[in-house]
C-alpha positions as a Python dict, from the first residue, in 0.01 Angstrom:
ca = {
    (1, 'X'): (0, 0, 0),
    (2, 'X'): (-65, -329, -181),
    (3, 'X'): (303, -368, -269),
    (4, 'X'): (496, -567, -7),
    (5, 'X'): (818, -385, -94),
    (6, 'X'): (651, -47, -35),
    (7, 'X'): (512, -161, 301),
    (8, 'X'): (860, -271, 404),
    (9, 'X'): (1017, 55, 281),
    (10, 'X'): (755, 263, 463),
    (11, 'X'): (833, 82, 787),
    (12, 'X'): (1212, 71, 755),
    (13, 'X'): (1296, 388, 561),
    (14, 'X'): (1236, 639, 841),
    (15, 'X'): (1457, 435, 1076),
    (16, 'X'): (1742, 370, 831),
    (17, 'X'): (1971, 633, 979),
    (18, 'X'): (1926, 496, 1330),
    (19, 'X'): (1991, 140, 1214),
    (20, 'X'): (2308, 236, 1027),
    (21, 'X'): (2445, 452, 1309),
    (22, 'X'): (2327, 236, 1597),
    (23, 'X'): (2135, 525, 1750),
    (24, 'X'): (1827, 481, 1967),
    (25, 'X'): (1877, 105, 1996),
    (26, 'X'): (1705, 44, 1662),
    (27, 'X'): (1813, -280, 1493),
    (28, 'X'): (1727, -414, 1152),
    (29, 'X'): (1595, -730, 1318),
    (30, 'X'): (1336, -530, 1512),
    (31, 'X'): (1227, -349, 1197),
    (32, 'X'): (1210, -652, 967),
    (33, 'X'): (1088, -908, 1221),
    (34, 'X'): (882, -722, 1482),
    (35, 'X'): (830, -954, 1775),
    (36, 'X'): (1005, -1232, 1580),
    (37, 'X'): (728, -1237, 1321),
    (38, 'X'): (788, -1305, 952),
    (39, 'X'): (462, -1134, 853),
    (40, 'X'): (628, -819, 722),
    (41, 'X'): (896, -981, 507),
    (42, 'X'): (725, -1300, 391),
    (43, 'X'): (515, -1126, 123),
    (44, 'X'): (833, -975, -27),
    (45, 'X'): (979, -1322, -80),
    (46, 'X'): (658, -1506, -161),
    (47, 'X'): (387, -1293, -323),
    (48, 'X'): (556, -978, -452),
    (49, 'X'): (599, -946, -827),
    (50, 'X'): (973, -1016, -809),
    (51, 'X'): (935, -1293, -550),
    (52, 'X'): (666, -1466, -753),
    (53, 'X'): (869, -1436, -1074),
    (54, 'X'): (1187, -1585, -927),
    (55, 'X'): (1004, -1858, -737),
    (56, 'X'): (828, -1959, -1059),
    (57, 'X'): (1164, -1967, -1239),
    (58, 'X'): (1296, -2206, -974),
    (59, 'X'): (977, -2410, -1000),
    (60, 'X'): (1017, -2436, -1379),
    (61, 'X'): (1377, -2553, -1337),
    (62, 'X'): (1271, -2815, -1082),
    (63, 'X'): (991, -2936, -1310),
    (64, 'X'): (1240, -2969, -1597),
    (65, 'X'): (1474, -3173, -1378),
    (66, 'X'): (1183, -3391, -1261),
    (67, 'X'): (1108, -3462, -1625),
    (68, 'X'): (1461, -3600, -1670),
    (69, 'X'): (1444, -3846, -1379),
    (70, 'X'): (1458, -4216, -1447),
    (71, 'X'): (1156, -4416, -1327),
    (72, 'X'): (1174, -4453, -950),
    (73, 'X'): (1451, -4194, -915),
    (74, 'X'): (1388, -3926, -652),
    (75, 'X'): (1526, -3577, -606),
    (76, 'X'): (1754, -3463, -325),
    (77, 'X'): (1739, -3086, -285),
    (78, 'X'): (1924, -2845, -60),
    (79, 'X'): (1792, -2490, -37),
    (80, 'X'): (2070, -2265, 83),
    (81, 'X'): (1953, -1960, 276),
    (82, 'X'): (1591, -2072, 278),
    (83, 'X'): (1502, -1800, 530),
    (84, 'X'): (1134, -1716, 533),
    (85, 'X'): (1041, -2014, 316),
    (86, 'X'): (917, -1806, 23),
    (87, 'X'): (1079, -2031, -237),
    (88, 'X'): (1003, -2351, -46),
    (89, 'X'): (633, -2262, -43),
    (90, 'X'): (638, -2277, -423),
    (91, 'X'): (872, -2575, -464),
    (92, 'X'): (742, -2817, -200),
    (93, 'X'): (404, -2885, -362),
    (94, 'X'): (585, -2942, -694),
    (95, 'X'): (827, -3200, -553),
    (96, 'X'): (598, -3383, -311),
    (97, 'X'): (611, -3747, -417),
    (98, 'X'): (923, -3691, -628),
    (99, 'X'): (1167, -3592, -354),
    (100, 'X'): (1361, -3818, -117),
    (101, 'X'): (1507, -3530, 83),
    (102, 'X'): (1461, -3153, 85),
    (103, 'X'): (1712, -2978, 310),
    (104, 'X'): (1583, -2642, 427),
    (105, 'X'): (1890, -2455, 547),
    (106, 'X'): (1973, -2116, 690),
    (107, 'X'): (2222, -1952, 927),
    (108, 'X'): (1942, -1862, 1169),
    (109, 'X'): (1776, -2118, 1394),
    (110, 'X'): (1455, -1912, 1415),
    (111, 'X'): (1391, -1956, 1042),
    (112, 'X'): (1427, -2334, 1081),
    (113, 'X'): (1188, -2349, 1375),
    (114, 'X'): (925, -2143, 1193),
    (115, 'X'): (966, -2343, 871),
    (116, 'X'): (929, -2675, 1053),
    (117, 'X'): (590, -2560, 1182),
    (118, 'X'): (485, -2404, 852),
    (119, 'X'): (580, -2699, 630),
    (120, 'X'): (480, -2986, 863),
    (121, 'X'): (271, -3149, 590),
    (122, 'X'): (597, -3223, 406),
    (123, 'X'): (770, -3374, 711),
    (124, 'X'): (805, -3708, 532),
    (125, 'X'): (1090, -3570, 320),
    (126, 'X'): (1195, -3243, 487),
    (127, 'X'): (1519, -3195, 677),
    (128, 'X'): (1607, -2871, 860),
    (129, 'X'): (1967, -2772, 927),
    (130, 'X'): (2184, -2477, 1010),
    (131, 'X'): (2421, -2403, 724),
    (132, 'X'): (2666, -2119, 686),
    (133, 'X'): (2765, -2142, 322),
    (134, 'X'): (3074, -1928, 393),
    (135, 'X'): (3217, -2226, 583),
    (136, 'X'): (3289, -2575, 452),
    (137, 'X'): (2952, -2758, 430),
    (138, 'X'): (3127, -3091, 501),
    (139, 'X'): (3215, -2961, 848),
    (140, 'X'): (2846, -2884, 903),
    (141, 'X'): (2709, -3230, 828),
    (142, 'X'): (2672, -3208, 449),
    (143, 'X'): (2858, -3489, 275),
    (144, 'X'): (3027, -3421, -57),
    (145, 'X'): (2822, -3513, -364),
    (146, 'X'): (2508, -3584, -161),
    (147, 'X'): (2289, -3336, -354),
}
């Protein structure tokens, strides 16, 4: 199938019962990220119809905010739950040169490691950090009113 969502459903659907019941040692991580790879899920967040639509909405919002900046003023952005980097892949080219700091955050270290390699060309303003938004961000290194 050419639809990323269908590819994902075809892979995961037959194993749903085993994942939900814990039978046969099947985990959602093994289904979604075989061998630790993002290849199966990345298209859902980046190039699917829904992923593209929402990423473009975020891009339009960022462009509107950029248009409101005073001369010399730079953006500071925190992306909460950045995961596979689907949104970042759309936003980073749009904010390059207009962003002082882009914090790519997630609860999983593996996403941060993979994003650091993937987005190395933006290293001059990228920052990668673990962030569990269910806990107080100030206790995780995020100062109040810093974004």
